[in-house]
mmCIF file with all atom_site columns, C-alpha atoms in Angstrom:
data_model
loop_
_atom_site.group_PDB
_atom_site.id
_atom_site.type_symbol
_atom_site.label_atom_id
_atom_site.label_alt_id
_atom_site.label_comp_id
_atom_site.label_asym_id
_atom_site.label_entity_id
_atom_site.label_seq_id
_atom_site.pdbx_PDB_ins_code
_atom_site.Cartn_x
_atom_site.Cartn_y
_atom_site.Cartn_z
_atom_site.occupancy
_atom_site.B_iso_or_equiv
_atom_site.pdbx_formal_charge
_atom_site.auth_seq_id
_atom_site.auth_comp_id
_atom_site.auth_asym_id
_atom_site.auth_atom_id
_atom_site.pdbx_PDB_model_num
ATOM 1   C CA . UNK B 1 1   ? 108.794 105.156 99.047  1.00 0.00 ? 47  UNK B CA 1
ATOM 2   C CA . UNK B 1 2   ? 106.437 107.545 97.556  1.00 0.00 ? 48  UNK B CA 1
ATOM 3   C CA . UNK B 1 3   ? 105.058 110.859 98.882  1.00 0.00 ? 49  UNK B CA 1
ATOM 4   C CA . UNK B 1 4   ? 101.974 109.724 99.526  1.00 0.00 ? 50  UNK B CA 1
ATOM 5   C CA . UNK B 1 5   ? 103.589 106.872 101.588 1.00 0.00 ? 51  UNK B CA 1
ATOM 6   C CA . UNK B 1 6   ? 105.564 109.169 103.209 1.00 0.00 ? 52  UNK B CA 1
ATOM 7   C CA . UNK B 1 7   ? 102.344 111.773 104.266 1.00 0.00 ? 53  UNK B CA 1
ATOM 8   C CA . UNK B 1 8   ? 100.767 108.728 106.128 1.00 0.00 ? 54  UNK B CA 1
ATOM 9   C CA . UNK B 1 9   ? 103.475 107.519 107.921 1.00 0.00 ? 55  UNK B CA 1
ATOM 10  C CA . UNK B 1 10  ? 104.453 110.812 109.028 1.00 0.00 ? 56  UNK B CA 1
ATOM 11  C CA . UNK B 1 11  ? 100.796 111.516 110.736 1.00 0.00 ? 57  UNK B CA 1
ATOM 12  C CA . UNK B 1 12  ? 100.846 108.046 111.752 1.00 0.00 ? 58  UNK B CA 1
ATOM 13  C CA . UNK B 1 13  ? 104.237 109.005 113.827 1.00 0.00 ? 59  UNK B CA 1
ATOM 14  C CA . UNK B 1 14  ? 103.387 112.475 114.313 1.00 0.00 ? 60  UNK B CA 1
ATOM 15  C CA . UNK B 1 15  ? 100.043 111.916 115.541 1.00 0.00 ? 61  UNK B CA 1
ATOM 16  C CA . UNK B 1 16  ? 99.172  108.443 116.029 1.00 0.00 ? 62  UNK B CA 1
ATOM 17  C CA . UNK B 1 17  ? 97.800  105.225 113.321 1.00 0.00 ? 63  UNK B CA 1
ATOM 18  C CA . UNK B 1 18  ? 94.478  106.953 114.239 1.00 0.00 ? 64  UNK B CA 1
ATOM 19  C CA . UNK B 1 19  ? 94.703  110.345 112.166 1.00 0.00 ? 65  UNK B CA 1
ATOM 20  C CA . UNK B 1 20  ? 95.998  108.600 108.800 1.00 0.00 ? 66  UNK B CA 1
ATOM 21  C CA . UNK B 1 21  ? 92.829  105.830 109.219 1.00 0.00 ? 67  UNK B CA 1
ATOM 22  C CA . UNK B 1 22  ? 90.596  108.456 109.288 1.00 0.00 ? 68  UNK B CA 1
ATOM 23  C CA . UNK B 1 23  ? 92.321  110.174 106.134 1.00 0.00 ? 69  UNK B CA 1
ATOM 24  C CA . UNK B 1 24  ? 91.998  106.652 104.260 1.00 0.00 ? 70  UNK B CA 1
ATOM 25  C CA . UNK B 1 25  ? 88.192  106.009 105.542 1.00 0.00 ? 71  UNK B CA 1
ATOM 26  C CA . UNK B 1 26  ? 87.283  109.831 104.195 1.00 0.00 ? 72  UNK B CA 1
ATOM 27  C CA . UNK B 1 27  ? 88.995  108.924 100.828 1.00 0.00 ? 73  UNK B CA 1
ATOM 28  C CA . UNK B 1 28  ? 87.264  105.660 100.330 1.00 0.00 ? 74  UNK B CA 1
ATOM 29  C CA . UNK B 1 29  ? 84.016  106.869 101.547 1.00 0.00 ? 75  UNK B CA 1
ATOM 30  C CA . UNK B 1 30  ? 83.843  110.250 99.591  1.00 0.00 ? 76  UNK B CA 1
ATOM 31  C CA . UNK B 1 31  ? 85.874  109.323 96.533  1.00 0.00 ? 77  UNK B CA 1
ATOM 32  C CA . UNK B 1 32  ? 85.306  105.591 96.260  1.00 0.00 ? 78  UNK B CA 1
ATOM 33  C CA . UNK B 1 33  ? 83.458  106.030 92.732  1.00 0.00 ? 79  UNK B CA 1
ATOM 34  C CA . UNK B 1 34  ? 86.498  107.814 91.254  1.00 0.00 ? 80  UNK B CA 1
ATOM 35  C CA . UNK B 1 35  ? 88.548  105.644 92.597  1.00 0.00 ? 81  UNK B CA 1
ATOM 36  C CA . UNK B 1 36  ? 87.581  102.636 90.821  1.00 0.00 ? 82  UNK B CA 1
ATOM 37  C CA . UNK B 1 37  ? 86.928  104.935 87.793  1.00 0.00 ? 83  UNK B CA 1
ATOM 38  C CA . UNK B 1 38  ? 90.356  106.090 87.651  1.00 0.00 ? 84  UNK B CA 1
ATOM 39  C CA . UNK B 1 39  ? 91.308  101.895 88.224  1.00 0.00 ? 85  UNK B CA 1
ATOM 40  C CA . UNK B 1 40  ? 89.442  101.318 85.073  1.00 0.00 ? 86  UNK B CA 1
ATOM 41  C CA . UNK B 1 41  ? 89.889  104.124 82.649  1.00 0.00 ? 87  UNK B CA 1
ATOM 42  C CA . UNK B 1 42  ? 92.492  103.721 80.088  1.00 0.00 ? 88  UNK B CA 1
ATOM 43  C CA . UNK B 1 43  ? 94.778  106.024 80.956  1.00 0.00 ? 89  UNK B CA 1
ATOM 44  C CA . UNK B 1 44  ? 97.909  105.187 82.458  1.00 0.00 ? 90  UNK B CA 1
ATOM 45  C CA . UNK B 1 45  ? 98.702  108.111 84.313  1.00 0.00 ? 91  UNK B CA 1
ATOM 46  C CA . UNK B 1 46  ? 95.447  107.976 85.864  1.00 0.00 ? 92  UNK B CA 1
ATOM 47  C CA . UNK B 1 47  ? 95.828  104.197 87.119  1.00 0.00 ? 93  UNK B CA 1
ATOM 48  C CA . UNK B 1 48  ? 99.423  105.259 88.212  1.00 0.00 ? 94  UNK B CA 1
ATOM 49  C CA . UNK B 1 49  ? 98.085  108.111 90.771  1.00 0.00 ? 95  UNK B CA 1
ATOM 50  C CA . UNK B 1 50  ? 94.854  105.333 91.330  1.00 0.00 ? 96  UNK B CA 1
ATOM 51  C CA . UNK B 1 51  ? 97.424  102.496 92.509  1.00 0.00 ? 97  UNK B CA 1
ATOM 52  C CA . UNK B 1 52  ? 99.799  105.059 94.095  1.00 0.00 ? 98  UNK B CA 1
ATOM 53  C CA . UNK B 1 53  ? 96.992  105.937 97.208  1.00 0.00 ? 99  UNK B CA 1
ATOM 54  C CA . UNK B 1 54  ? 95.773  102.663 97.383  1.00 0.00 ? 100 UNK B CA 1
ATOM 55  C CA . UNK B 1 55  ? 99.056  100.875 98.147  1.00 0.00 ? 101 UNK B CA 1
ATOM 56  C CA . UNK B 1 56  ? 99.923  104.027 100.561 1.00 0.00 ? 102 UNK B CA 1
ATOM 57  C CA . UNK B 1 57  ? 96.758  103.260 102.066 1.00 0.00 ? 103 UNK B CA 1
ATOM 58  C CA . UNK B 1 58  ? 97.543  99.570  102.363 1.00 0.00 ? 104 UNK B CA 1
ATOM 59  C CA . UNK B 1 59  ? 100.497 100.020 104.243 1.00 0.00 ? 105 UNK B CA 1
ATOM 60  C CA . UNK B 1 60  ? 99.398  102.347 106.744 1.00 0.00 ? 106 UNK B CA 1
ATOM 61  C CA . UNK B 1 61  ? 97.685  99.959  108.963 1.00 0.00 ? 107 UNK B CA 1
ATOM 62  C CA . UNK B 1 62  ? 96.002  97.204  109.070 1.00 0.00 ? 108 UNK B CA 1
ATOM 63  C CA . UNK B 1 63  ? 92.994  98.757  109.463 1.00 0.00 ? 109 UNK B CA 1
ATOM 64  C CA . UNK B 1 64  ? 93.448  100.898 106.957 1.00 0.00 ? 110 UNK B CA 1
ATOM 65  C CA . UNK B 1 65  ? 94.805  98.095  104.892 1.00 0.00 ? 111 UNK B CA 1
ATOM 66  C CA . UNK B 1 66  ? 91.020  96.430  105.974 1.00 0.00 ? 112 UNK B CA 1
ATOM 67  C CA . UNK B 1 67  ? 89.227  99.228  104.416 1.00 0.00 ? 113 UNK B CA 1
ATOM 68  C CA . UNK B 1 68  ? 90.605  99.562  101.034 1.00 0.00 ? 114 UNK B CA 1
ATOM 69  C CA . UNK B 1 69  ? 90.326  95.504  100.851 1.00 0.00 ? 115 UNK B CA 1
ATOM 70  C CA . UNK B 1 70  ? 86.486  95.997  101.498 1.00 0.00 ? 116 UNK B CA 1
ATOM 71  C CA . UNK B 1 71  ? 86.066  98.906  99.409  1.00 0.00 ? 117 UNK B CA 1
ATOM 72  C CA . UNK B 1 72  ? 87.500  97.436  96.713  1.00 0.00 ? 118 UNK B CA 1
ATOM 73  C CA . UNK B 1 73  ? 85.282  96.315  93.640  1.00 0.00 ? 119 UNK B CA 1
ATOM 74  C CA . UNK B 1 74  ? 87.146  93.078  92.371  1.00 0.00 ? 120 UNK B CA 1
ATOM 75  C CA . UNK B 1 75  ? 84.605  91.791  89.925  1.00 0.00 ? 121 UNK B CA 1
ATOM 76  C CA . UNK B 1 76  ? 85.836  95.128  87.833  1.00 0.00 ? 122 UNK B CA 1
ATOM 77  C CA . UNK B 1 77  ? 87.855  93.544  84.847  1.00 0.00 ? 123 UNK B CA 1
ATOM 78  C CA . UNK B 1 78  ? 89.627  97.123  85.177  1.00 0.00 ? 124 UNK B CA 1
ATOM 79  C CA . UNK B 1 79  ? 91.507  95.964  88.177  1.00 0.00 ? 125 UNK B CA 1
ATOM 80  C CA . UNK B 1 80  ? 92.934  92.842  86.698  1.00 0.00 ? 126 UNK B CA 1
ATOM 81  C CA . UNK B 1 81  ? 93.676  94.432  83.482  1.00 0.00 ? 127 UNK B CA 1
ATOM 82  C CA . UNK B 1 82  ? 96.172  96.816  85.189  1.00 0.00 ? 128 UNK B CA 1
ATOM 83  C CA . UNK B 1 83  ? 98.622  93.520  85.436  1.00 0.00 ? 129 UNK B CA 1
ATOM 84  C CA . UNK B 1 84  ? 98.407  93.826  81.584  1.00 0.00 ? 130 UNK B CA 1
ATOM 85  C CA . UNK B 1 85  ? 99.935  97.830  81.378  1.00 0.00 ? 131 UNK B CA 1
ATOM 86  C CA . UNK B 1 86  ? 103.990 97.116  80.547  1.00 0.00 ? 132 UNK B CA 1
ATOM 87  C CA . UNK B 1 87  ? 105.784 100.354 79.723  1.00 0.00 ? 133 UNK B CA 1
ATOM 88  C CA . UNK B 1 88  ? 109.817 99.607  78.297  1.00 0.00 ? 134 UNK B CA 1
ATOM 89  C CA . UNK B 1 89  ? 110.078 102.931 78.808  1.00 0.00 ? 135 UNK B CA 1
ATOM 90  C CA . UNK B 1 90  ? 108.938 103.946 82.467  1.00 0.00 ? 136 UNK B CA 1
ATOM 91  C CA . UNK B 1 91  ? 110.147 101.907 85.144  1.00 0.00 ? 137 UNK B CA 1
ATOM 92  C CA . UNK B 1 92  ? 107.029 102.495 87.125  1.00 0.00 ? 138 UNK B CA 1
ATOM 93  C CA . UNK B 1 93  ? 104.432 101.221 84.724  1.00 0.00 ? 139 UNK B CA 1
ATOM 94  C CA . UNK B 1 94  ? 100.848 100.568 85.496  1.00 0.00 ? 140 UNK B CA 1
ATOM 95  C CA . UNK B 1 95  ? 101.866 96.849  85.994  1.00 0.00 ? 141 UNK B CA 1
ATOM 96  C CA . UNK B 1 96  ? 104.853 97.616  88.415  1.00 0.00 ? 142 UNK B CA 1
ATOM 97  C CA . UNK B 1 97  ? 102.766 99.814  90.391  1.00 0.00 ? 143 UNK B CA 1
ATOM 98  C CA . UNK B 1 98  ? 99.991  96.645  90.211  1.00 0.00 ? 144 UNK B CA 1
ATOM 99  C CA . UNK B 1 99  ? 102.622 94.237  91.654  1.00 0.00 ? 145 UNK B CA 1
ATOM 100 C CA . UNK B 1 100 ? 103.546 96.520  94.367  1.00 0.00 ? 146 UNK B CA 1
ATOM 101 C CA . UNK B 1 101 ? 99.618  97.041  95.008  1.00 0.00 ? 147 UNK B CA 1
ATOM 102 C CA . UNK B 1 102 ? 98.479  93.693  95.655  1.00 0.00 ? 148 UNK B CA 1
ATOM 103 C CA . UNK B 1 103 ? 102.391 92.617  97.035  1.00 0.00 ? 149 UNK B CA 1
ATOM 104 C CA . UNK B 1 104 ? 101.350 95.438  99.600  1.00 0.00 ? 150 UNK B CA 1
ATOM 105 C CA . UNK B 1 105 ? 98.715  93.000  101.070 1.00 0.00 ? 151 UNK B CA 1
ATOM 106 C CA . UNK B 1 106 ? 101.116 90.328  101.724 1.00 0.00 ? 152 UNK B CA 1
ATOM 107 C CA . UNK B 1 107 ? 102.827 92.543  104.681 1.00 0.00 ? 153 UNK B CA 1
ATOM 108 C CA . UNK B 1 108 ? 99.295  93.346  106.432 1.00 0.00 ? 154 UNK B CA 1
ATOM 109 C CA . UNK B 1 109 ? 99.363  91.199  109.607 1.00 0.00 ? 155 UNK B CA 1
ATOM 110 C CA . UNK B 1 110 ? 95.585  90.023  109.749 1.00 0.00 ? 156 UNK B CA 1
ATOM 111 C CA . UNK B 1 111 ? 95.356  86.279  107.717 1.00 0.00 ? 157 UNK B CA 1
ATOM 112 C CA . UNK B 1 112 ? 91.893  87.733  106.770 1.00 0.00 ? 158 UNK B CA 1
ATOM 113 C CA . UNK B 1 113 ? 93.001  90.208  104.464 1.00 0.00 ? 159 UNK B CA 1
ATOM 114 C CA . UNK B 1 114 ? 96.059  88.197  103.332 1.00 0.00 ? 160 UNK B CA 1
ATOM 115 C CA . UNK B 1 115 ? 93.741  85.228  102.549 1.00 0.00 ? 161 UNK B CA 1
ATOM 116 C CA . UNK B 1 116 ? 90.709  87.630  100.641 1.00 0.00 ? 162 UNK B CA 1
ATOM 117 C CA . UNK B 1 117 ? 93.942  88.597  97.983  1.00 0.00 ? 163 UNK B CA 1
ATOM 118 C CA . UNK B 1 118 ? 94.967  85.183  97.624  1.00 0.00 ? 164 UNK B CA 1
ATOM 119 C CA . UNK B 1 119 ? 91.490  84.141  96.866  1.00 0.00 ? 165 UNK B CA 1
ATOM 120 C CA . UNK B 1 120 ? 91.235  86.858  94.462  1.00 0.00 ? 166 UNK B CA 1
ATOM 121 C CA . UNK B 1 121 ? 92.276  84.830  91.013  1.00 0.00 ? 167 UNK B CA 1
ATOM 122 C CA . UNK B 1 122 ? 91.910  87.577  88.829  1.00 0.00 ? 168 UNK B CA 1
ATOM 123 C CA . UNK B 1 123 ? 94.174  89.481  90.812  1.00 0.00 ? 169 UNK B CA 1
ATOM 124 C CA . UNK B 1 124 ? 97.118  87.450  91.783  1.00 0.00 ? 170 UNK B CA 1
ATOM 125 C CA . UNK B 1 125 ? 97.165  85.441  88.543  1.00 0.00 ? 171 UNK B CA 1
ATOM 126 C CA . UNK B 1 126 ? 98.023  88.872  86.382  1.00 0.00 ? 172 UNK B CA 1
ATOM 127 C CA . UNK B 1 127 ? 101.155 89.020  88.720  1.00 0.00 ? 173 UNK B CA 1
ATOM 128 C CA . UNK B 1 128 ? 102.834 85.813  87.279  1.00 0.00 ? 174 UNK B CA 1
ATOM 129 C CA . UNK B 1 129 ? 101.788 86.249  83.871  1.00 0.00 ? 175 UNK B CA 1
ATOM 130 C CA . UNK B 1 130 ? 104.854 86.748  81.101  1.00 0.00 ? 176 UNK B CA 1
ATOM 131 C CA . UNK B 1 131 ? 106.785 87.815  84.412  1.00 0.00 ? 177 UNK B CA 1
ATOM 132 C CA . UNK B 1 132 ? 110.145 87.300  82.499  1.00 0.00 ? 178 UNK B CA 1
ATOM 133 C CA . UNK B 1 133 ? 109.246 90.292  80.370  1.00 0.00 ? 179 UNK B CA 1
ATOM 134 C CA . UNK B 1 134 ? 109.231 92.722  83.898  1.00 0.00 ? 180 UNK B CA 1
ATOM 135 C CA . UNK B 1 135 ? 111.901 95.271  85.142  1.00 0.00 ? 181 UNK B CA 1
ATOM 136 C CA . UNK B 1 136 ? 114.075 93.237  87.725  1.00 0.00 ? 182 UNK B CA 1
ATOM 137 C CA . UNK B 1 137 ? 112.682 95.727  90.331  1.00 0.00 ? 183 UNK B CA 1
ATOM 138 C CA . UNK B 1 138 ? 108.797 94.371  89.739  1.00 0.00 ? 184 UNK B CA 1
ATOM 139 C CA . UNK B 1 139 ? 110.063 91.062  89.910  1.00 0.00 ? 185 UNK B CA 1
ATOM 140 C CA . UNK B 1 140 ? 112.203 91.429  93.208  1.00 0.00 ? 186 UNK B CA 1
ATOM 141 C CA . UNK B 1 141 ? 108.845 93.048  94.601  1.00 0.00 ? 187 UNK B CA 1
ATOM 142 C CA . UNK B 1 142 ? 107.409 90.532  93.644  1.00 0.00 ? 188 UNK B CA 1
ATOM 143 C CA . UNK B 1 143 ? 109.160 87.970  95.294  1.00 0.00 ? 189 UNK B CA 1
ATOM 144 C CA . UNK B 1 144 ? 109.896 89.812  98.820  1.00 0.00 ? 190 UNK B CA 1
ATOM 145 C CA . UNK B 1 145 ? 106.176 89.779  99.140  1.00 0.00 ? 191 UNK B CA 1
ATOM 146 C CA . UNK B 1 146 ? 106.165 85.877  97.804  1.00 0.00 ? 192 UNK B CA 1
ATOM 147 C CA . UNK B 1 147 ? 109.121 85.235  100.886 1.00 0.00 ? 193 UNK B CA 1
ATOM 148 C CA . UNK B 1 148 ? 107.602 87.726  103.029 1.00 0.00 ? 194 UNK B CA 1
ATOM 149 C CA . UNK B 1 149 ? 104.178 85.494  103.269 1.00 0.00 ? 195 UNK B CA 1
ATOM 150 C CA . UNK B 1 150 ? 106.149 82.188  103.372 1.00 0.00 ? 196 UNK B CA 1
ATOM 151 C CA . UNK B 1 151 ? 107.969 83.066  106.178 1.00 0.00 ? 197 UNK B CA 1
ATOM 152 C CA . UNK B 1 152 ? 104.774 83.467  108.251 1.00 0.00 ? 198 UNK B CA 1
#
């Protein structure tokens, strides 16, 4: 897990599932515009950090899982793009950090959420694309999302 994983969960056992929501909802209502900006720009290290919080965020809650999905601007060819970003040399590229965003959804309990990413073509399309060509590690993400979900 990453740090930023790690911060949330702690305050979410530390304090309670309350304390980290209101970190997320502060983050996506006073840096929402960077957010997506940093989702779109073409820097990799920037998407990296960008994909980083959101998935931490994700798997915090479902709430908090409820409020990036809303907050999210989909129709941004930015966020699709990301699937694109292969690195041969850094196992956490742009795109492995992508499937382990939207795979991130898959584990949030609420069938709302779960079914909003699913109907989000642009999104879950870019995971399957030239999928041989990933690091074993994005594609065993990958698929313990895929079984994860099944086994519903």
């Amino acid at each position: 897990k990453d740090s930023l994983t790690a911060i949330l969960n702690f305050l979410k056992k530390q304090h309670n599932e309350e304390t980290g929501l209101n970190i997320v909802l502060t983050i996506l209502s006073k840096h929402q515009r960077s957010l997506n900006h940093n989702i779109t720009t073409q820097r990799a290290v920037v998407n990296k950090c960008a994909l980083r919080l959101l998935t931490a965020m994700i798997r915090l809650s479902e709430a908090s899982a409820r409020a990036v999905y809303r907050s999210l601007d989909v129709s941004q060819q930015g966020l699709a793009a990301l699937a694109k970003k292969r690195s041969s040399v850094d196992r956490w590229s742009v795109r492995a950090l992508y499937i382990s965003f939207i795979t991130s959804f898959f584990y949030v309990k609420s069938p709302e959420v779960v079914s909003w990413v699913l109907q989000q073509r642009s999104l879950v399309q870019g995971l399957f694309k030239e999928l041989e060509k990933d690091a074993k590690h994005s594609i065993l993400t990958l698929l313990a999302g895929l079984r994860h979900l099944a086994g519903r």
